[in-house]
mmCIF file of C-alpha atoms in Angstrom:
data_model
loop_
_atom_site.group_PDB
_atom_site.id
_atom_site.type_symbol
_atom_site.label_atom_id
_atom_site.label_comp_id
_atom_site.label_asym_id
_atom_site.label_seq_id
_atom_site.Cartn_x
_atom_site.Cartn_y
_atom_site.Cartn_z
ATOM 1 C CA UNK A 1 -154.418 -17.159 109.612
ATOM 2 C CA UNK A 2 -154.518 -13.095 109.909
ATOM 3 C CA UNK A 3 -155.737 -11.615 106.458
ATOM 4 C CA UNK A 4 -153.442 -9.650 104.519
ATOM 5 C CA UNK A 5 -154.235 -6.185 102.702
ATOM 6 C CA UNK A 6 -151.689 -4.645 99.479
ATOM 7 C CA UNK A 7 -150.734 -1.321 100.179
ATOM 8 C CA UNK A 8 -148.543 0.207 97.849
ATOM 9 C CA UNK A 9 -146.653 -2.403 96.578
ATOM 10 C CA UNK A 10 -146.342 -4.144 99.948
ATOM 11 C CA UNK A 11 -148.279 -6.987 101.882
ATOM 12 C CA UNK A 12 -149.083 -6.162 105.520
ATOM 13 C CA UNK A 13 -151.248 -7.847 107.943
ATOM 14 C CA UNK A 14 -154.989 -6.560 107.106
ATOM 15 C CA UNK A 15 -155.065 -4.533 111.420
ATOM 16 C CA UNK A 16 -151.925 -2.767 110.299
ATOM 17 C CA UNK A 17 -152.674 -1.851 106.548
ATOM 18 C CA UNK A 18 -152.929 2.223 106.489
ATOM 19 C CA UNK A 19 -152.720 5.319 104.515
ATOM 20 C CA UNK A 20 -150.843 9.116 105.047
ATOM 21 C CA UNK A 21 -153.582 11.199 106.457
ATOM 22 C CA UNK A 22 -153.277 13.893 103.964
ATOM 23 C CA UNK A 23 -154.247 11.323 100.863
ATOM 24 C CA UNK A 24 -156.735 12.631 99.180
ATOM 25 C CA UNK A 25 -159.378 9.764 99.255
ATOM 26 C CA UNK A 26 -159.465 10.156 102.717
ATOM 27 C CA UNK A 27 -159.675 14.047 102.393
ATOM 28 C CA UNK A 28 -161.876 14.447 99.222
ATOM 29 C CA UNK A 29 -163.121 11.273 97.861
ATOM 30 C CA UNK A 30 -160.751 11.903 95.562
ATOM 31 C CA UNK A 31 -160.438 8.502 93.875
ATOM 32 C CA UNK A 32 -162.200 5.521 92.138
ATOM 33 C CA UNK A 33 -162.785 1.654 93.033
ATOM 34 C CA UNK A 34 -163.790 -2.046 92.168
ATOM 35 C CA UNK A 35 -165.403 -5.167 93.432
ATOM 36 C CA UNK A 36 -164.113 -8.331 92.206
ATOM 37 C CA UNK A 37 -166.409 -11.192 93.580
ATOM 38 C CA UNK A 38 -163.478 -14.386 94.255
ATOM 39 C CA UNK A 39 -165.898 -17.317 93.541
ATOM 40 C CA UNK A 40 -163.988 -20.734 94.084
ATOM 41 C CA UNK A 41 -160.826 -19.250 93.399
ATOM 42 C CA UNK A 42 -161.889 -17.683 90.226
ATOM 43 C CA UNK A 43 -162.059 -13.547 89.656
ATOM 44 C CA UNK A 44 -165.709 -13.474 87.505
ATOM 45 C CA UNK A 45 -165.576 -10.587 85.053
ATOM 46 C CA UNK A 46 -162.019 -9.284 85.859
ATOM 47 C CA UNK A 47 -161.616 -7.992 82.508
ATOM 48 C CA UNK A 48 -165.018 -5.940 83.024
ATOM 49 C CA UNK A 49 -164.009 -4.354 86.072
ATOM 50 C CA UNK A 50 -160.275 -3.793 85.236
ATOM 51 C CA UNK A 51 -162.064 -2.029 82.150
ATOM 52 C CA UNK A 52 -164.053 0.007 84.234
ATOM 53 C CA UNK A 53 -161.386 1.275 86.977
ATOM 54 C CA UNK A 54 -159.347 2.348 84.042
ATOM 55 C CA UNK A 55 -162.408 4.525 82.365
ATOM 56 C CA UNK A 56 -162.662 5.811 85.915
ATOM 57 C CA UNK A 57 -159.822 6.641 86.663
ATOM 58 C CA UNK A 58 -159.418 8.518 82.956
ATOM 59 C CA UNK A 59 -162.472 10.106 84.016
ATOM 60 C CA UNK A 60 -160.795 11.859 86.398
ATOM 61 C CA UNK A 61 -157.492 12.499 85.403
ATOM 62 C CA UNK A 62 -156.059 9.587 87.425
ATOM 63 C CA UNK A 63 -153.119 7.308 86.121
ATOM 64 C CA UNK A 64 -153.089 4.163 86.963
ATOM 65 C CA UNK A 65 -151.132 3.094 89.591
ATOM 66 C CA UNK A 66 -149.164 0.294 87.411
ATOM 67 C CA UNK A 67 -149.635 -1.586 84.247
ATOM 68 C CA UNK A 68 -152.744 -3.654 84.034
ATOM 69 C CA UNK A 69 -150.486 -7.042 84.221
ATOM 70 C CA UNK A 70 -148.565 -6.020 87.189
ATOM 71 C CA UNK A 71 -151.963 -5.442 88.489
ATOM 72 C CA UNK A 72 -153.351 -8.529 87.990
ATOM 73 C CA UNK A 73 -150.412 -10.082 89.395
ATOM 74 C CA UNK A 74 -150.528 -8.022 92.027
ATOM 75 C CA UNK A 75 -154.298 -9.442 92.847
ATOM 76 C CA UNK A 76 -153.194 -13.007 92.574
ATOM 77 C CA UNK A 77 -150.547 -12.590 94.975
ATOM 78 C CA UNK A 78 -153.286 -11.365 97.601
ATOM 79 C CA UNK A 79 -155.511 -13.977 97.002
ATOM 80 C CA UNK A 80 -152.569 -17.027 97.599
ATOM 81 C CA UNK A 81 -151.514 -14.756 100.776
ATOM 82 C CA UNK A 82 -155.314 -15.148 101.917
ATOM 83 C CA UNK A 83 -154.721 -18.943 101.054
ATOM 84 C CA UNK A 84 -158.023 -19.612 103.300
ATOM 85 C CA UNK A 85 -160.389 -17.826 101.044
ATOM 86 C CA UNK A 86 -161.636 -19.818 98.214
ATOM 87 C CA UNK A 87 -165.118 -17.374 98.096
ATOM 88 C CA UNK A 88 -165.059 -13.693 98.783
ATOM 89 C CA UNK A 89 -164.792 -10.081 97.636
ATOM 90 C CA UNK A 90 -161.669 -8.561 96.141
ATOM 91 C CA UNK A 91 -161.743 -4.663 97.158
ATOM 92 C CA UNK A 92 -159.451 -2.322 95.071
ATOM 93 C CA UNK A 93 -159.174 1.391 95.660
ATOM 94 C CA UNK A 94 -157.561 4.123 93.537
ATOM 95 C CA UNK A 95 -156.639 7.443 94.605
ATOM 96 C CA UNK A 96 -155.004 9.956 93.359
ATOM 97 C CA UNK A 97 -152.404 10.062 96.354
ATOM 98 C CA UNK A 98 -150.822 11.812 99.077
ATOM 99 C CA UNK A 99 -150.612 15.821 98.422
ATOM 100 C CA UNK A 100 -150.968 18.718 100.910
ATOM 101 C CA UNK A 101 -154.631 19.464 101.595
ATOM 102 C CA UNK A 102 -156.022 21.823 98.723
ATOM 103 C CA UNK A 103 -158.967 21.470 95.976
ATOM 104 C CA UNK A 104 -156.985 22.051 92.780
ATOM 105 C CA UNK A 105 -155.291 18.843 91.430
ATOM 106 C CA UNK A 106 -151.618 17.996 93.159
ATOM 107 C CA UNK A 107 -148.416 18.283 91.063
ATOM 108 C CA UNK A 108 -148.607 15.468 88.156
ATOM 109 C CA UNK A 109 -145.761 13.221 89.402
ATOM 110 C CA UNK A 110 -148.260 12.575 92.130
ATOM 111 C CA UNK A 111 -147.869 8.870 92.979
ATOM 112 C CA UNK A 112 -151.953 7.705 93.303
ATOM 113 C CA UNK A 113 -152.328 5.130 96.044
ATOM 114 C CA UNK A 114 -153.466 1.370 95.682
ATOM 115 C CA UNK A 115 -155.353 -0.331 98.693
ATOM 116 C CA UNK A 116 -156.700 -4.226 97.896
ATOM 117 C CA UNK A 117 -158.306 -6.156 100.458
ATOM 118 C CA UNK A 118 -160.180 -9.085 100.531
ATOM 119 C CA UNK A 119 -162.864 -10.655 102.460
ATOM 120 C CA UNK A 120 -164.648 -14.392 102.822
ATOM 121 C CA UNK A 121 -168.083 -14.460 101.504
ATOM 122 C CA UNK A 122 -170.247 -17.634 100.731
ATOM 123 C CA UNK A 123 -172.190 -18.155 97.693
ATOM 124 C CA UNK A 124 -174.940 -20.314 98.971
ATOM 125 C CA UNK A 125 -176.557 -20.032 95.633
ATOM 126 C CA UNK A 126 -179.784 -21.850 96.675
ATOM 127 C CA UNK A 127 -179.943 -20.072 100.172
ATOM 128 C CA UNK A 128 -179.561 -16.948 97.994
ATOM 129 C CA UNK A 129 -182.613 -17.875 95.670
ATOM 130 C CA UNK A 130 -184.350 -18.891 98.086
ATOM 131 C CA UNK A 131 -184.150 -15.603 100.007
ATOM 132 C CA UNK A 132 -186.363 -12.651 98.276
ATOM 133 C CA UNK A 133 -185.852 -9.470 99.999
ATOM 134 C CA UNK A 134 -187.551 -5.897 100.242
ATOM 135 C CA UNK A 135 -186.804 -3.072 99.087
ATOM 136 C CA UNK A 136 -187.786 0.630 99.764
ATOM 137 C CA UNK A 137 -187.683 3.874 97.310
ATOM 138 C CA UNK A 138 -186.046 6.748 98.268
ATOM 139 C CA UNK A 139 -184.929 10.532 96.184
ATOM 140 C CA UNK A 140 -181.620 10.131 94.369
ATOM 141 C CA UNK A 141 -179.361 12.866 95.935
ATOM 142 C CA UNK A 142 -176.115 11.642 94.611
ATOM 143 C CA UNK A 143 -174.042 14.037 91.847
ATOM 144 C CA UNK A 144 -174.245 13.571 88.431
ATOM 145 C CA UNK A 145 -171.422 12.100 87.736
ATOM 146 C CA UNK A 146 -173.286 8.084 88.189
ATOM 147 C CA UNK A 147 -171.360 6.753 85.529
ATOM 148 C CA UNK A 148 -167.573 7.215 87.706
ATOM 149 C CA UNK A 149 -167.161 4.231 90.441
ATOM 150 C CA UNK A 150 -166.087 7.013 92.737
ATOM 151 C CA UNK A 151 -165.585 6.717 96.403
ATOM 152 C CA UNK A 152 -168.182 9.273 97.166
ATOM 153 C CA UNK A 153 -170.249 7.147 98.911
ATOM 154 C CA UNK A 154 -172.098 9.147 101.630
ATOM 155 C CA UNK A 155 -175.620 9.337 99.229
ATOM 156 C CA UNK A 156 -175.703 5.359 99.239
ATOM 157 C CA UNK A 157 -174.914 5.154 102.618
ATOM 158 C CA UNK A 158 -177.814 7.088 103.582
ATOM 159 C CA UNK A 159 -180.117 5.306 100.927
ATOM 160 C CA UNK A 160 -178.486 1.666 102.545
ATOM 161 C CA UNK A 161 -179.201 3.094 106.037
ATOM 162 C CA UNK A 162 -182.604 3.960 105.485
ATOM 163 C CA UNK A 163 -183.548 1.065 103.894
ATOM 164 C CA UNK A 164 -182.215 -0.725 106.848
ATOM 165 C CA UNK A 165 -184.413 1.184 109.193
ATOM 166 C CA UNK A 166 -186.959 0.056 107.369
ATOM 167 C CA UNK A 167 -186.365 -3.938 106.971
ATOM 168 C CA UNK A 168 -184.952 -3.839 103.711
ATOM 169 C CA UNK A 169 -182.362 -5.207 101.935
ATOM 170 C CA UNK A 170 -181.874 -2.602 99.364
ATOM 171 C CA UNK A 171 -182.822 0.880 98.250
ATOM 172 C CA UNK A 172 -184.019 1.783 95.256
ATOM 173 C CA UNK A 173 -182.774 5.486 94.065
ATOM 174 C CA UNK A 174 -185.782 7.836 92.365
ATOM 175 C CA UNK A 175 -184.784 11.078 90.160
ATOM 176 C CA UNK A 176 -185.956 14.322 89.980
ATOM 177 C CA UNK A 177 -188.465 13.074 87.179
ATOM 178 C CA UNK A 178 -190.112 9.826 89.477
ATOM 179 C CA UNK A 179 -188.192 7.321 87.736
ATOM 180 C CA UNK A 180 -186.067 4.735 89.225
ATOM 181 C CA UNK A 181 -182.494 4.733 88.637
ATOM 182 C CA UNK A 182 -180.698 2.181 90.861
ATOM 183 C CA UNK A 183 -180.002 0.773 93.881
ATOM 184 C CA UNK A 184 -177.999 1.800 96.547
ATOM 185 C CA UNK A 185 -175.429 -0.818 95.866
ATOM 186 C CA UNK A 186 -176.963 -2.687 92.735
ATOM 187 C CA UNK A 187 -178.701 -2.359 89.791
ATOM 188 C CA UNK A 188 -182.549 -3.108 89.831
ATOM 189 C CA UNK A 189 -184.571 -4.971 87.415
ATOM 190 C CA UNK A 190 -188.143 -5.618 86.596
ATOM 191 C CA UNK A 191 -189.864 -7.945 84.669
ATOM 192 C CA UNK A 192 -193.448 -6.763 83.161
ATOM 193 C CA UNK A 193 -196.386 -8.260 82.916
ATOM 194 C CA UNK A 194 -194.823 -9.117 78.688
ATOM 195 C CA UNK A 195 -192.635 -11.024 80.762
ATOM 196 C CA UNK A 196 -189.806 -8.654 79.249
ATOM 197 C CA UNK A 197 -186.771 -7.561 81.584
ATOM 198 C CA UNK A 198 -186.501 -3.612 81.766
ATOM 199 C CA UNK A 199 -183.464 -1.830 83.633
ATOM 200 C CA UNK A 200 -182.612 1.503 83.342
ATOM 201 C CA UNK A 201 -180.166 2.235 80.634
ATOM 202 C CA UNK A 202 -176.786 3.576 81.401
ATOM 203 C CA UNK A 203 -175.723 7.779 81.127
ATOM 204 C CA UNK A 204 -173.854 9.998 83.274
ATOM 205 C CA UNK A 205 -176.604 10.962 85.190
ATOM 206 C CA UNK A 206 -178.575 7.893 85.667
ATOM 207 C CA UNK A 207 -176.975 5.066 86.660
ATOM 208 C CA UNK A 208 -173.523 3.312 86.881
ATOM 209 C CA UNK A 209 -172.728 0.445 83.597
ATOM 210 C CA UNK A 210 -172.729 -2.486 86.143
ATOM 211 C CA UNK A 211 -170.296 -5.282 85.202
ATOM 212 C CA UNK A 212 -172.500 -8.036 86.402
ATOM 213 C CA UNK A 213 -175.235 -6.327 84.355
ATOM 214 C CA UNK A 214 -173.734 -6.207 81.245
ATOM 215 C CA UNK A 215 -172.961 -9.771 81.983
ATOM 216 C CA UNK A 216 -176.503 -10.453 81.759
ATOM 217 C CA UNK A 217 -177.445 -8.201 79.230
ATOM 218 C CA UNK A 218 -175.106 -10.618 77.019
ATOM 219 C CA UNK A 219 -176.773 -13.721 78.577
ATOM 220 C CA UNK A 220 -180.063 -12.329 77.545
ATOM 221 C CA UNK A 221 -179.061 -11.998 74.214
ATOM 222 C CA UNK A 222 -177.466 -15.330 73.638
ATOM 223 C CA UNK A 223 -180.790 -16.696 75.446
ATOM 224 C CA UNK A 224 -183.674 -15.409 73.413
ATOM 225 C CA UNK A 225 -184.900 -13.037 76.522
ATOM 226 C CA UNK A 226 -186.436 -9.987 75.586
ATOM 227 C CA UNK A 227 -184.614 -7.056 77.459
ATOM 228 C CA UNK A 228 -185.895 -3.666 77.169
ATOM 229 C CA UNK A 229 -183.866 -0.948 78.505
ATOM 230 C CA UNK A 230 -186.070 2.259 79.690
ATOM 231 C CA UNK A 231 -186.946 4.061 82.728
ATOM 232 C CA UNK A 232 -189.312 2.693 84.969
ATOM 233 C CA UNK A 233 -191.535 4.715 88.048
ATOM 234 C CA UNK A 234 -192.338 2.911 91.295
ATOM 235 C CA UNK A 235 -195.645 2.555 90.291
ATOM 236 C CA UNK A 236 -194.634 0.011 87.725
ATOM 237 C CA UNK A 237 -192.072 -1.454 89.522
ATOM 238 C CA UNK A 238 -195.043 -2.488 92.027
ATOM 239 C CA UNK A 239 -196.938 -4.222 89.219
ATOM 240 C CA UNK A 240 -193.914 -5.901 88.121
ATOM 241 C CA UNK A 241 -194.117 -9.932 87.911
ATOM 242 C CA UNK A 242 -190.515 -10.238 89.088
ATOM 243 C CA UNK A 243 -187.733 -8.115 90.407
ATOM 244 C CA UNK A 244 -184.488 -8.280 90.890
ATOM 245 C CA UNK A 245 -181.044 -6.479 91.722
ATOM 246 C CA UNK A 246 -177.655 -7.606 90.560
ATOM 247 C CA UNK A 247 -174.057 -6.572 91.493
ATOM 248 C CA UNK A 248 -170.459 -8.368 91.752
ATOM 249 C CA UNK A 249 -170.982 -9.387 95.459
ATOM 250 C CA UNK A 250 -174.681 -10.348 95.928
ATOM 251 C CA UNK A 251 -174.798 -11.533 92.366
ATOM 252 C CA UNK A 252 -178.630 -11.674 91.632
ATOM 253 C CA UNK A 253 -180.846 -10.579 94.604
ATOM 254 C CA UNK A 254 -184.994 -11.845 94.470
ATOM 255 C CA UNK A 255 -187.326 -8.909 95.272
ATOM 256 C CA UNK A 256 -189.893 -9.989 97.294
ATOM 257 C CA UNK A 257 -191.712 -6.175 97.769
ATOM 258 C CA UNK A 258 -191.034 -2.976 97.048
ATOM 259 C CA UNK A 259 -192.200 -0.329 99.625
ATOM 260 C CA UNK A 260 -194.583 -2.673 100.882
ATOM 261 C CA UNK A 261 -196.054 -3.991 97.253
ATOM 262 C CA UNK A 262 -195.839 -7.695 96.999
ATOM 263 C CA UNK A 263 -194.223 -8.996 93.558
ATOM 264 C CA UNK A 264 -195.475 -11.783 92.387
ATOM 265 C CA UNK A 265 -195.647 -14.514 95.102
ATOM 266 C CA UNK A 266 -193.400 -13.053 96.976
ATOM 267 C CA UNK A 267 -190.825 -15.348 95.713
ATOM 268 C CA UNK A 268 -188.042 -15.998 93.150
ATOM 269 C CA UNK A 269 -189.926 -15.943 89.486
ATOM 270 C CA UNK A 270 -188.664 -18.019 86.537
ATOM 271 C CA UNK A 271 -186.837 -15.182 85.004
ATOM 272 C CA UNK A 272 -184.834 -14.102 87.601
ATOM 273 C CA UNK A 273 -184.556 -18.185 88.809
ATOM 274 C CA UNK A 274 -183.248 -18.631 84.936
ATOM 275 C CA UNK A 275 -180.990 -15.689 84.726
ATOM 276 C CA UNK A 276 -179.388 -16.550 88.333
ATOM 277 C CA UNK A 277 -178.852 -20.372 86.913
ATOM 278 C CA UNK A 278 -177.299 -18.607 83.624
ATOM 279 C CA UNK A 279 -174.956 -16.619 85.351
ATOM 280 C CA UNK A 280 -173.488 -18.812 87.739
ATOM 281 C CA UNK A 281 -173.134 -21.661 84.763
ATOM 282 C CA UNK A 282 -171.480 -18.301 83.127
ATOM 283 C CA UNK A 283 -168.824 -17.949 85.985
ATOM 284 C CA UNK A 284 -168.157 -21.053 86.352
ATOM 285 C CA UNK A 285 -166.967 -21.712 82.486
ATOM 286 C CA UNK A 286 -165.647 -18.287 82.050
ATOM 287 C CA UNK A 287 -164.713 -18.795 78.297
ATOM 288 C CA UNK A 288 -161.317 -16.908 78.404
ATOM 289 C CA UNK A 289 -162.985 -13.824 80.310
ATOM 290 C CA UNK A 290 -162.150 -15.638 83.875
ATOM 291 C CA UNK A 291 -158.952 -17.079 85.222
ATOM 292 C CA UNK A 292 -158.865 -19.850 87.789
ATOM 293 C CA UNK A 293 -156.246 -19.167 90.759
ATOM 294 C CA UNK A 294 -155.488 -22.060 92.659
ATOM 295 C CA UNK A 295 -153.873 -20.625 95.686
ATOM 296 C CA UNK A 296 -150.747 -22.475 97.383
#
């Protein structure tokens, strides 16, 4: 069955789903998105993310392209017309449209375009505990802006990329001022020697308000687990008992190094092997946050 992609208000065939050439996320970056992870037909934290594509988008001047409820319609419908995928990655990408080529803003009846795809994933939850990664440090070039999902993505590609080169699984941003910030695609975690959880806190400069973080902020709460949120150098990160990243897709990630440092054993630690159980039991009994789809 071919996959299907929403463009504009229509369903095409995912090979044939395109854009004008002059809109202006392909020309500028000039627009916003969101991961929804589809976890047995479920959307976890759709009201988070839907929250945070409209602060986006307000961010920069960007209506949204319909009414949240004809969205979420709208994202239902592609997930029955990808009837096959019960476990996968809901991509949806704001612009602010199609405009001859020029910095200032277009006119303001500028139609923004929609683009949703969607991809099969697996959750393999005890493959995924099971499988600590590395992770590398690298400078933070990105602008200072952190706090907009924007499709400027060229900084974390390089961060991904070099990480890559070097075996790992994720990059680890540094500022100006040697602290940590985030990953290239996640947010990263520590857990001290206290055995207290410290992530970055959230600003315009520092680091993006993940949704599957403040999931877990809320799960620390409810459970008793000390969270501290504070910068962090790589020097302490190296110390660190546990680590961890989290984002929509690759949920909870163990950190088995960073930049060659062993943490702890090298393996999942209770915290992180708590917090992962937490979460999932979290998506899975969504308590009016989550909506089960049960495609046709």
């Amino acid at each position: 069955m071919p996959r299907i992609a929403y463009v504009n208000g229509r369903y095409v065939p995912h090979m044939f789903a395109n854009i004008h050439i002059e809109d202006r996320g392909f020309q500028f970056a000039d627009g916003v998105y969101e991961v929804v992870a589809l976890m047995d037909g479920k959307l976890p934290d759709e009201v988070g993310h839907l929250d945070r594509l409209e602060r986006s988008l307000a961010e920069l001047e960007i209506p949204m392209p319909m009414t949240r409820r004809s969205l979420k319609i709208a994202m239902r419908e592609l997930v029955r017309r990808n009837r096959v995928v019960r476990n996968g990655a809901l991509y949806i990408q704001v612009s602010r449209g199609v405009a001859a080529r020029d910095f200032k803003f277009p006119a303001a009846d500028t139609r923004p375009t929609l683009v949703m795809t969607l991809r099969n994933m697996t959750f393999d939850i005890a493959a995924r505990k099971a499988g600590a990664k590395p992770v590398i440090t690298v400078p933070d070039i990105r602008w200072k802006r952190r706090d907009i999902k924007s499709t400027a993505l060229l900084a974390q590609v390089l961060s991904k990329q070099a990480g890559v080169k070097k075996g790992a699984a994720e990059s680890w941003m540094v500022d100006d001022d040697g602290f940590i910030t985030e990953g290239s695609s996640s947010n990263a975690w520590i857990v001290d020697k206290k055995n207290r959880l410290i992530t970055r806190p959230t600003s315009n400069n520092a680091i993006l308000k993940g949704v599957t973080r403040s999931a877990l902020q809320a799960l620390c709460k409810r459970e008793g687990i000390e969270l501290v949120e504070r910068a962090f150098t790589p020097a302490e990160a190296y110390k660190a008992k546990e680590a961890f990243t989290s984002s929509a897709t690759a949920l909870i990630m163990p950190v088995s190094s960073i930049d060659g440092h062993k943490i702890g054993d090298g393996k999942i630690g209770p915290i992180t092997d708590k917090l992962y159980d937490l979460y999932i039991e979290y998506a899975n009994h969504p308590s009016g946050k989550q909506e089960k789809w049960n495609p046709r």
